[in-house]
Structure formats: structure tokens, C-alpha cells
Amino acid sequence: MSKGVALITGAGQGIGRSISLRLAADGFDIGLSDIPTNKSNLEGVAREITRTYTGRRACVLLADVTVEGDVCKIVDDVVAELGGLDVMVANAGIIAVAPLVETTLADWEKIFAVNVTGVFLSYKYAAQKMIALNETHKRGRRIIGASSLVGKRGEQYLSAYAASKFAVRGITQSAAIELGRHGITVNAYAPGPIMTAMVDGLNEASMKLTGSSDPRGYNENSKKNTCVGYLGVPDDIAGLVSYIASSESHFITGQSVSTTLRARARRPTTLQVTIDGGMRFD
Ligand code: NAD
């Protein structure tokens, strides 16, 4: 029996890939979306899902989340191919590392196009479809976005990225208020560093900007800010998304849930998640 249908953007690698596999393990049929250059990775994830989880279905949907027509189309196509849309995970994102005074307008706009416009379009078209589908068969639905711990407290050399991830929290909170009455919860994950290609890029950039010779310098510094002494892996986020996507999480909405990092007292950061039907937001 299928639990429903989940659509994940940026599903070809990293956190999106792990979320896709975990939701398939949970019983969802999966729409896997990414940019065309990641097509073969997407096909690999689709094969892994259908081989590993008997009865699960997966389809590959190419889209650039910055293009309105692409996002509208993958939402229509996932419903046509898999029969519904219960969970939307707006995971696709990019990073750029540069001091504020050297950040170009082009870099700023590129980050905002993927991380903010992409999330807006994913939330909008998924919500439209879920509201329409709710009229025929009512069941709780989930919209989930990718924020970041840097969406709660800025970090040096990440001004454009931090601003974009703060924006994801804003969209998530407003959407939660509007969509609760339709049985849709809207939350985001807001992790600390998770070992993916994105963090490899941070290590490289950090070497150049700080003059360090340590190729893992960013990782080592970040580890010092955790209580557990290590960084997260994509499956850590997939576990959280699995819970948010489940029916048990119905009383959590409007939250941007941080994982992995525990702020030290000298670096005050709010790491609060409320389970209150959306009375307060983090
Ligand atoms: P990643 O670079 O490994 O994967 C990002 C995915 O997004 C890739 O598959 C890429 O092809 C896709 N993508 C990029 N531009 C796209 C576009 N225009 N349209 C569609 N897809 C596009 O990164 P990741 O670490 O897996 O990050 C996933 C999400 O989690 C991102 O939004 C990221 O900002 C967020 N995040 C990551 C970390 C971390 O430490 N890795 C921490 C906090 C938040």
C-alpha cells in the first residue's frame, strides 16, 4: 500500500537524495526532480527506490526551480504519473561564499533565484494542487522547505545565502498561517553543516578566504560548535523530514527545525521548535 506521493526537488544528490530514499522506505511513491545535468543521478535514485522497496514507484521530473513553467509542470506531472501529491519538499538550493563587499549583484540574484524564488514557486504550485486535491479526498498534507541554521544567525562570507535562508523561514511561516485551514502543514529544516558537496565547497572557499592550508578547515571549526563533536550527514535530515512528513506531526507547523548544531552560550541562537498547531514560530 502506498502512503501517498512525495515530490522532492534537488533529489539527485546530497540531502535531497537521502530524503527521497527515506520517504520511499516510509511507503511514499516518489517524484524525483532536479536540473537536467543531474538526470543520470536522478535515474540512479529512481532505480535504487524501485529495486529496494517492492511496490514503490518513482518517476524522474526534470526542472529548474527558478523557472515558473518548470515547477508548475512537475507538480502536474507527478499527479499524472503517480496519482496525487501529499508531500512537497522544496530542497533545491545553492550557496556562494564571499565577503559582503565582494558579493556581486549577479551572485546575489542567482542565490535568490534558486533559494527563494524556487521555494516560493514550489510552495505555491504544490499548495494550489493540494488544495484542489483536498476537495476530493481529505487527508493531511505537508509542504517542507530547506532553510538553514544560517537562516537563523548569519555567518561571515555568507550574506546572500543567509538572507535567502531567512527568507525561506518567512515564506514558511506565512504559508503555514494560510494553509492550515486546508489541512496542510508547512515547515522547514534548518540544519547546521551536513556533509555534502555543498559543504565541500565551503571548505574550499574557507581555505581561500582565510589563507588556511587545512582542506577540512570549515568542518573542523564547525565541529567545535557542536556538543556532539561531529557534523551531520544527509540521513540525519532525512530522518527529520520523515517525521515531519508523517501523520503524527500534524500539530507542528510554521517551524524551521534546526538539527545538529547546539549553540554555545556565547553564540546565542534560538533553537526552539514548538508543537502547538502554529501558535508560535521559530
Ligand atoms: P547539494 O549541492 O549536494 O544539492 C543541491 C541540489 O539542488 C543538487 O541536486 C542540485 O542539482 C539542485 N539544484 C541546484 N540548483 C537547482 C535549480 N535551479 N533547480 C533545481 N535543482 C537545483 O546540497 P545539499 O547539501 O544536499 O543541500 C540541499 C538543501 O539543504 C539546500 O537548499 C541547502 O541550502 C540546504 N542546506 C544544506 C546544508 C548543508 O550543510 N549541506 C545546511 C543547511 C541547509
mmCIF file of C-alpha atoms and ligand atoms in Angstrom:
data_model
loop_
_atom_site.group_PDB
_atom_site.id
_atom_site.type_symbol
_atom_site.label_atom_id
_atom_site.label_comp_id
_atom_site.label_asym_id
_atom_site.label_seq_id
_atom_site.Cartn_x
_atom_site.Cartn_y
_atom_site.Cartn_z
ATOM 1 C CA MET A 1 0.000 0.000 0.000
ATOM 2 C CA SER A 2 1.304 3.470 -0.871
ATOM 3 C CA LYS A 3 1.272 6.070 1.904
ATOM 4 C CA GLY A 4 0.920 8.796 -0.722
ATOM 5 C CA VAL A 5 3.080 10.719 -3.147
ATOM 6 C CA ALA A 6 6.074 12.936 -2.316
ATOM 7 C CA LEU A 7 7.822 15.311 -4.728
ATOM 8 C CA ILE A 8 11.388 16.323 -3.900
ATOM 9 C CA THR A 9 13.437 18.990 -5.703
ATOM 10 C CA GLY A 10 17.229 18.743 -5.824
ATOM 11 C CA ALA A 11 16.761 14.983 -5.425
ATOM 12 C CA GLY A 12 19.792 13.850 -7.444
ATOM 13 C CA GLN A 13 22.348 14.129 -4.654
ATOM 14 C CA GLY A 14 23.072 15.091 -1.055
ATOM 15 C CA ILE A 15 20.175 15.820 1.295
ATOM 16 C CA GLY A 16 17.514 15.559 -1.458
ATOM 17 C CA ARG A 17 18.676 12.076 -2.416
ATOM 18 C CA SER A 18 18.587 10.886 1.222
ATOM 19 C CA ILE A 19 15.121 12.369 1.767
ATOM 20 C CA SER A 20 13.855 10.618 -1.380
ATOM 21 C CA LEU A 21 15.168 7.219 -0.274
ATOM 22 C CA ARG A 22 13.860 7.650 3.271
ATOM 23 C CA LEU A 23 10.356 8.684 2.176
ATOM 24 C CA ALA A 24 10.310 5.700 -0.199
ATOM 25 C CA ALA A 25 11.270 3.466 2.751
ATOM 26 C CA ASP A 26 8.381 5.045 4.676
ATOM 27 C CA GLY A 27 5.975 3.972 1.909
ATOM 28 C CA PHE A 28 5.657 7.049 -0.321
ATOM 29 C CA ASP A 29 5.848 6.923 -4.105
ATOM 30 C CA ILE A 30 8.432 9.491 -5.128
ATOM 31 C CA GLY A 31 8.654 12.207 -7.782
ATOM 32 C CA LEU A 32 12.366 12.935 -8.150
ATOM 33 C CA SER A 33 13.201 16.338 -9.571
ATOM 34 C CA ASP A 34 16.455 18.099 -10.390
ATOM 35 C CA ILE A 35 18.105 20.101 -13.163
ATOM 36 C CA PRO A 36 18.837 18.274 -16.454
ATOM 37 C CA THR A 37 22.590 17.984 -15.697
ATOM 38 C CA ASN A 38 21.665 15.756 -12.747
ATOM 39 C CA LYS A 39 19.443 13.449 -14.835
ATOM 40 C CA SER A 40 21.638 10.346 -14.558
ATOM 41 C CA ASN A 41 21.865 10.749 -10.768
ATOM 42 C CA LEU A 42 18.059 11.040 -10.599
ATOM 43 C CA GLU A 43 17.685 7.887 -12.674
ATOM 44 C CA GLY A 44 20.082 6.123 -10.271
ATOM 45 C CA VAL A 45 17.949 7.173 -7.268
ATOM 46 C CA ALA A 46 14.790 6.013 -9.087
ATOM 47 C CA ARG A 47 16.377 2.586 -9.771
ATOM 48 C CA GLU A 48 17.520 2.300 -6.152
ATOM 49 C CA ILE A 49 13.982 3.020 -4.915
ATOM 50 C CA THR A 50 12.218 0.536 -7.172
ATOM 51 C CA ARG A 51 14.842 -2.195 -6.600
ATOM 52 C CA THR A 52 14.981 -1.779 -2.810
ATOM 53 C CA TYR A 53 11.356 -1.138 -1.909
ATOM 54 C CA THR A 54 8.982 -3.621 -3.500
ATOM 55 C CA GLY A 55 5.867 -1.967 -4.869
ATOM 56 C CA ARG A 56 7.198 1.590 -4.586
ATOM 57 C CA ARG A 57 7.077 3.753 -7.684
ATOM 58 C CA ALA A 58 9.413 6.599 -8.661
ATOM 59 C CA CYS A 59 9.445 8.999 -11.581
ATOM 60 C CA VAL A 60 12.083 11.417 -12.831
ATOM 61 C CA LEU A 61 10.951 15.001 -13.491
ATOM 62 C CA LEU A 62 13.499 17.459 -14.838
ATOM 63 C CA ALA A 63 13.052 21.081 -13.794
ATOM 64 C CA ASP A 64 14.898 24.243 -12.964
ATOM 65 C CA VAL A 65 13.116 25.570 -9.871
ATOM 66 C CA THR A 66 13.775 29.169 -10.930
ATOM 67 C CA VAL A 67 11.515 28.687 -13.989
ATOM 68 C CA GLU A 68 7.813 29.052 -13.192
ATOM 69 C CA GLY A 69 6.638 26.837 -16.067
ATOM 70 C CA ASP A 70 9.007 24.034 -14.989
ATOM 71 C CA VAL A 71 7.740 23.999 -11.407
ATOM 72 C CA CYS A 72 4.084 24.157 -12.475
ATOM 73 C CA LYS A 73 4.742 21.261 -14.870
ATOM 74 C CA ILE A 74 6.452 18.905 -12.389
ATOM 75 C CA VAL A 75 3.557 19.377 -9.974
ATOM 76 C CA ASP A 76 1.069 18.486 -12.744
ATOM 77 C CA ASP A 77 3.258 15.630 -13.996
ATOM 78 C CA VAL A 78 3.758 13.982 -10.592
ATOM 79 C CA VAL A 79 -0.008 13.873 -10.115
ATOM 80 C CA ALA A 80 -0.481 12.475 -13.631
ATOM 81 C CA GLU A 81 2.249 9.822 -13.176
ATOM 82 C CA LEU A 82 1.839 8.802 -9.529
ATOM 83 C CA GLY A 83 -1.776 9.760 -8.806
ATOM 84 C CA GLY A 84 -1.518 12.537 -6.209
ATOM 85 C CA LEU A 85 0.631 14.939 -4.211
ATOM 86 C CA ASP A 86 0.812 14.599 -0.420
ATOM 87 C CA VAL A 87 4.295 15.910 0.411
ATOM 88 C CA MET A 88 6.314 18.614 -1.356
ATOM 89 C CA VAL A 89 9.943 19.010 -0.332
ATOM 90 C CA ALA A 90 11.448 22.234 -1.755
ATOM 91 C CA ASN A 91 15.021 21.124 -1.157
ATOM 92 C CA ALA A 92 16.966 22.530 -4.149
ATOM 93 C CA GLY A 93 19.485 25.162 -3.122
ATOM 94 C CA ILE A 94 22.861 26.680 -3.906
ATOM 95 C CA ILE A 95 25.496 28.562 -1.928
ATOM 96 C CA ALA A 96 28.000 31.315 -2.694
ATOM 97 C CA VAL A 97 30.796 32.260 -0.341
ATOM 98 C CA ALA A 98 32.209 35.781 -0.473
ATOM 99 C CA PRO A 99 32.737 38.791 1.765
ATOM 100 C CA LEU A 100 29.785 41.199 1.574
ATOM 101 C CA VAL A 101 31.915 43.883 -0.089
ATOM 102 C CA GLU A 102 32.889 41.458 -2.861
ATOM 103 C CA THR A 103 29.460 39.867 -3.388
ATOM 104 C CA THR A 104 28.290 40.730 -6.890
ATOM 105 C CA LEU A 105 24.709 41.580 -7.751
ATOM 106 C CA ALA A 106 24.758 38.621 -10.151
ATOM 107 C CA ASP A 107 25.718 36.212 -7.313
ATOM 108 C CA TRP A 108 23.051 37.722 -5.061
ATOM 109 C CA GLU A 109 20.364 37.343 -7.735
ATOM 110 C CA LYS A 110 21.410 33.780 -8.606
ATOM 111 C CA ILE A 111 21.198 32.682 -4.960
ATOM 112 C CA PHE A 112 17.815 34.347 -4.527
ATOM 113 C CA ALA A 113 16.501 32.841 -7.780
ATOM 114 C CA VAL A 114 17.170 29.260 -6.605
ATOM 115 C CA ASN A 115 16.835 29.506 -2.816
ATOM 116 C CA VAL A 116 13.917 31.956 -2.569
ATOM 117 C CA THR A 117 12.059 32.083 -5.910
ATOM 118 C CA GLY A 118 12.490 28.305 -6.243
ATOM 119 C CA VAL A 119 10.958 27.729 -2.812
ATOM 120 C CA PHE A 120 8.164 30.245 -3.460
ATOM 121 C CA LEU A 121 7.215 28.545 -6.749
ATOM 122 C CA SER A 122 7.435 25.068 -5.217
ATOM 123 C CA TYR A 123 5.233 26.061 -2.259
ATOM 124 C CA LYS A 124 2.762 27.939 -4.478
ATOM 125 C CA TYR A 125 2.121 25.266 -7.101
ATOM 126 C CA ALA A 126 2.188 22.412 -4.580
ATOM 127 C CA ALA A 127 -0.316 24.267 -2.370
ATOM 128 C CA GLN A 128 -2.627 25.009 -5.306
ATOM 129 C CA LYS A 129 -2.620 21.342 -6.275
ATOM 130 C CA MET A 130 -3.040 20.080 -2.695
ATOM 131 C CA ILE A 131 -5.994 22.413 -2.095
ATOM 132 C CA ALA A 132 -7.633 21.182 -5.296
ATOM 133 C CA LEU A 133 -6.966 17.526 -4.385
ATOM 134 C CA ASN A 134 -8.248 18.053 -0.816
ATOM 135 C CA GLU A 135 -11.708 18.737 -2.172
ATOM 136 C CA THR A 136 -11.979 15.164 -3.408
ATOM 137 C CA HIS A 137 -10.203 13.192 -0.664
ATOM 138 C CA LYS A 138 -9.299 14.889 2.578
ATOM 139 C CA ARG A 139 -6.001 13.893 4.150
ATOM 140 C CA GLY A 140 -3.264 15.876 5.881
ATOM 141 C CA ARG A 141 -0.657 17.167 3.529
ATOM 142 C CA ARG A 142 2.840 18.528 4.073
ATOM 143 C CA ILE A 143 4.962 21.249 2.484
ATOM 144 C CA ILE A 144 8.586 21.268 3.617
ATOM 145 C CA GLY A 145 11.359 23.711 2.663
ATOM 146 C CA ALA A 146 15.120 23.962 3.071
ATOM 147 C CA SER A 147 16.227 26.769 5.362
ATOM 148 C CA SER A 148 19.485 26.583 7.340
ATOM 149 C CA LEU A 149 20.983 27.385 10.706
ATOM 150 C CA VAL A 150 22.438 30.331 8.739
ATOM 151 C CA GLY A 151 18.771 31.313 8.242
ATOM 152 C CA LYS A 152 18.624 31.966 11.981
ATOM 153 C CA ARG A 153 22.017 33.557 12.571
ATOM 154 C CA GLY A 154 24.214 34.973 9.807
ATOM 155 C CA GLU A 155 27.759 33.725 9.287
ATOM 156 C CA GLN A 156 30.700 35.568 7.797
ATOM 157 C CA TYR A 157 31.060 35.379 3.986
ATOM 158 C CA LEU A 158 27.524 34.034 3.612
ATOM 159 C CA SER A 159 25.433 37.224 3.442
ATOM 160 C CA ALA A 160 23.488 36.304 0.276
ATOM 161 C CA TYR A 161 22.976 32.685 1.377
ATOM 162 C CA ALA A 162 21.954 33.714 4.914
ATOM 163 C CA ALA A 163 19.471 36.287 3.586
ATOM 164 C CA SER A 164 17.952 33.666 1.274
ATOM 165 C CA LYS A 165 17.555 31.154 4.112
ATOM 166 C CA PHE A 166 15.992 33.781 6.426
ATOM 167 C CA ALA A 167 13.543 34.367 3.547
ATOM 168 C CA VAL A 168 12.615 30.661 3.498
ATOM 169 C CA ARG A 169 11.563 30.948 7.148
ATOM 170 C CA GLY A 170 9.366 33.936 6.265
ATOM 171 C CA ILE A 171 7.613 32.111 3.418
ATOM 172 C CA THR A 172 7.215 29.025 5.610
ATOM 173 C CA GLN A 173 5.550 30.978 8.428
ATOM 174 C CA SER A 174 3.146 32.904 6.167
ATOM 175 C CA ALA A 175 2.243 29.789 4.192
ATOM 176 C CA ALA A 176 1.594 27.872 7.431
ATOM 177 C CA ILE A 177 -0.921 30.521 8.516
ATOM 178 C CA GLU A 178 -2.720 30.456 5.162
ATOM 179 C CA LEU A 179 -2.706 26.711 4.545
ATOM 180 C CA GLY A 180 -3.536 25.262 7.967
ATOM 181 C CA ARG A 181 -7.249 25.545 7.235
ATOM 182 C CA HIS A 182 -6.731 23.288 4.212
ATOM 183 C CA GLY A 183 -5.115 20.561 6.331
ATOM 184 C CA ILE A 184 -1.634 21.435 5.030
ATOM 185 C CA THR A 185 1.273 21.973 7.433
ATOM 186 C CA VAL A 186 4.299 23.975 6.273
ATOM 187 C CA ASN A 187 7.672 23.541 7.937
ATOM 188 C CA ALA A 188 11.352 23.772 7.035
ATOM 189 C CA TYR A 189 14.523 22.032 8.077
ATOM 190 C CA ALA A 190 17.255 24.432 9.168
ATOM 191 C CA PRO A 191 20.353 22.301 9.684
ATOM 192 C CA GLY A 192 23.881 23.075 10.688
ATOM 193 C CA PRO A 193 26.632 21.702 8.424
ATOM 194 C CA ILE A 194 25.715 18.409 6.779
ATOM 195 C CA MET A 195 28.445 16.619 4.850
ATOM 196 C CA THR A 196 27.511 17.051 1.177
ATOM 197 C CA ALA A 197 29.021 18.625 -1.944
ATOM 198 C CA MET A 198 27.775 21.967 -0.621
ATOM 199 C CA VAL A 199 29.963 21.746 2.479
ATOM 200 C CA ASP A 200 32.916 20.564 0.351
ATOM 201 C CA GLY A 201 32.522 23.910 -1.431
ATOM 202 C CA LEU A 202 32.535 25.736 1.918
ATOM 203 C CA ASN A 203 35.811 24.044 2.867
ATOM 204 C CA GLU A 204 37.414 25.136 -0.404
ATOM 205 C CA ALA A 205 36.141 28.721 -0.136
ATOM 206 C CA SER A 206 37.151 28.949 3.502
ATOM 207 C CA MET A 207 40.737 27.947 2.618
ATOM 208 C CA LYS A 208 40.954 30.747 0.059
ATOM 209 C CA LEU A 209 39.344 33.397 2.270
ATOM 210 C CA THR A 210 41.220 32.633 5.481
ATOM 211 C CA GLY A 211 44.560 31.651 3.918
ATOM 212 C CA SER A 212 44.361 28.330 5.821
ATOM 213 C CA SER A 213 46.176 25.312 4.441
ATOM 214 C CA ASP A 214 43.698 22.885 6.040
ATOM 215 C CA PRO A 215 41.377 21.489 3.344
ATOM 216 C CA ARG A 216 38.854 20.495 6.067
ATOM 217 C CA GLY A 217 39.186 23.795 7.998
ATOM 218 C CA TYR A 218 35.497 24.743 7.752
ATOM 219 C CA ASN A 219 34.449 21.298 9.011
ATOM 220 C CA GLU A 220 36.891 21.373 11.893
ATOM 221 C CA ASN A 221 35.732 24.828 13.012
ATOM 222 C CA SER A 222 32.093 23.820 12.745
ATOM 223 C CA LYS A 223 32.647 20.658 14.791
ATOM 224 C CA LYS A 224 33.887 22.837 17.656
ATOM 225 C CA ASN A 225 30.477 24.496 17.789
ATOM 226 C CA THR A 226 28.611 21.231 18.216
ATOM 227 C CA CYS A 227 28.075 19.481 21.508
ATOM 228 C CA VAL A 228 28.437 16.073 19.910
ATOM 229 C CA GLY A 229 31.782 16.844 18.232
ATOM 230 C CA TYR A 230 30.882 15.831 14.692
ATOM 231 C CA LEU A 231 28.964 17.083 11.662
ATOM 232 C CA GLY A 232 25.683 15.742 10.369
ATOM 233 C CA VAL A 233 25.083 13.506 7.353
ATOM 234 C CA PRO A 234 22.171 13.677 4.858
ATOM 235 C CA ASP A 235 20.355 10.778 6.569
ATOM 236 C CA ASP A 236 20.060 12.931 9.717
ATOM 237 C CA ILE A 237 17.914 15.392 7.769
ATOM 238 C CA ALA A 238 16.025 12.586 6.039
ATOM 239 C CA GLY A 239 15.011 11.245 9.480
ATOM 240 C CA LEU A 240 13.646 14.638 10.474
ATOM 241 C CA VAL A 241 11.778 15.042 7.180
ATOM 242 C CA SER A 242 10.369 11.538 7.588
ATOM 243 C CA TYR A 243 8.783 12.651 10.867
ATOM 244 C CA ILE A 244 7.530 15.988 9.501
ATOM 245 C CA ALA A 245 6.021 14.147 6.517
ATOM 246 C CA SER A 246 4.232 11.666 8.788
ATOM 247 C CA SER A 247 0.680 11.994 10.033
ATOM 248 C CA GLU A 248 1.991 12.153 13.637
ATOM 249 C CA SER A 249 3.481 15.625 13.028
ATOM 250 C CA HIS A 250 0.097 17.265 12.285
ATOM 251 C CA PHE A 251 0.326 19.718 15.233
ATOM 252 C CA ILE A 252 3.698 21.163 14.117
ATOM 253 C CA THR A 253 3.511 23.955 11.555
ATOM 254 C CA GLY A 254 5.364 27.159 10.678
ATOM 255 C CA GLN A 255 8.597 25.843 12.211
ATOM 256 C CA SER A 256 12.118 25.850 10.835
ATOM 257 C CA VAL A 257 13.678 22.963 12.677
ATOM 258 C CA SER A 258 17.377 23.107 13.418
ATOM 259 C CA THR A 259 19.375 19.968 13.819
ATOM 260 C CA THR A 260 22.953 19.015 14.552
ATOM 261 C CA LEU A 261 24.388 22.223 15.978
ATOM 262 C CA ARG A 262 23.806 23.205 19.559
ATOM 263 C CA ALA A 263 24.713 26.863 20.009
ATOM 264 C CA ARG A 264 27.159 27.597 22.763
ATOM 265 C CA ALA A 265 26.083 30.156 25.345
ATOM 266 C CA ARG A 266 28.486 32.696 23.861
ATOM 267 C CA ARG A 267 26.749 32.397 20.488
ATOM 268 C CA PRO A 268 23.097 32.851 21.396
ATOM 269 C CA THR A 269 20.847 31.261 18.819
ATOM 270 C CA THR A 270 17.221 30.281 19.160
ATOM 271 C CA LEU A 271 16.840 26.555 18.616
ATOM 272 C CA GLN A 272 13.230 26.157 19.512
ATOM 273 C CA VAL A 273 10.577 24.035 17.882
ATOM 274 C CA THR A 274 7.051 24.328 19.081
ATOM 275 C CA ILE A 275 4.364 21.679 18.830
ATOM 276 C CA ASP A 276 1.353 23.942 19.182
ATOM 277 C CA GLY A 277 -0.548 23.925 15.893
ATOM 278 C CA GLY A 278 1.343 27.035 14.777
ATOM 279 C CA MET A 279 0.728 29.375 17.770
ATOM 280 C CA ARG A 280 4.407 30.451 17.788
ATOM 281 C CA PHE A 281 7.049 30.181 15.109
ATOM 282 C CA ASP A 282 10.781 29.580 15.059
HETATM 283 P P1 NAD B 1 23.868 19.793 -2.834
HETATM 284 O O1 NAD B 1 24.637 20.864 -3.517
HETATM 285 O O2 NAD B 1 24.502 18.478 -2.611
HETATM 286 O O3 NAD B 1 22.474 19.535 -3.611
HETATM 287 C C1 NAD B 1 21.679 20.591 -4.069
HETATM 288 C C2 NAD B 1 20.759 20.057 -5.150
HETATM 289 O O4 NAD B 1 19.982 21.154 -5.671
HETATM 290 C C3 NAD B 1 21.537 19.459 -6.343
HETATM 291 O O5 NAD B 1 20.954 18.219 -6.697
HETATM 292 C C4 NAD B 1 21.355 20.489 -7.437
HETATM 293 O O6 NAD B 1 21.401 19.961 -8.756
HETATM 294 C C5 NAD B 1 19.978 21.044 -7.102
HETATM 295 N N1 NAD B 1 19.757 22.360 -7.711
HETATM 296 C C6 NAD B 1 20.611 23.411 -7.763
HETATM 297 N N2 NAD B 1 20.074 24.404 -8.489
HETATM 298 C C7 NAD B 1 18.862 23.969 -8.906
HETATM 299 C C8 NAD B 1 17.827 24.542 -9.702
HETATM 300 N N3 NAD B 1 17.943 25.778 -10.229
HETATM 301 N N4 NAD B 1 16.718 23.819 -9.945
HETATM 302 C C9 NAD B 1 16.596 22.551 -9.443
HETATM 303 N N5 NAD B 1 17.528 21.967 -8.680
HETATM 304 C C10 NAD B 1 18.654 22.667 -8.427
HETATM 305 O O7 NAD B 1 23.384 20.452 -1.467
HETATM 306 P P2 NAD B 1 22.784 19.808 -0.127
HETATM 307 O O8 NAD B 1 23.802 19.996 0.910
HETATM 308 O O9 NAD B 1 22.195 18.484 -0.380
HETATM 309 O O10 NAD B 1 21.635 20.880 0.175
HETATM 310 C C11 NAD B 1 20.250 20.646 -0.015
HETATM 311 C C12 NAD B 1 19.481 21.818 0.611
HETATM 312 O O11 NAD B 1 19.754 21.869 2.010
HETATM 313 C C13 NAD B 1 19.877 23.173 0.037
HETATM 314 O O12 NAD B 1 18.724 24.014 -0.062
HETATM 315 C C14 NAD B 1 20.821 23.717 1.086
HETATM 316 O O13 NAD B 1 20.896 25.125 1.066
HETATM 317 C C15 NAD B 1 20.204 23.175 2.355
HETATM 318 N N6 NAD B 1 21.153 23.098 3.475
HETATM 319 C C16 NAD B 1 22.302 22.357 3.374
HETATM 320 C C17 NAD B 1 23.178 22.316 4.434
HETATM 321 C C18 NAD B 1 24.459 21.529 4.395
HETATM 322 O O14 NAD B 1 25.268 21.693 5.325
HETATM 323 N N7 NAD B 1 24.709 20.690 3.414
HETATM 324 C C19 NAD B 1 22.889 23.031 5.615
HETATM 325 C C20 NAD B 1 21.724 23.770 5.667
HETATM 326 C C21 NAD B 1 20.856 23.789 4.606
#
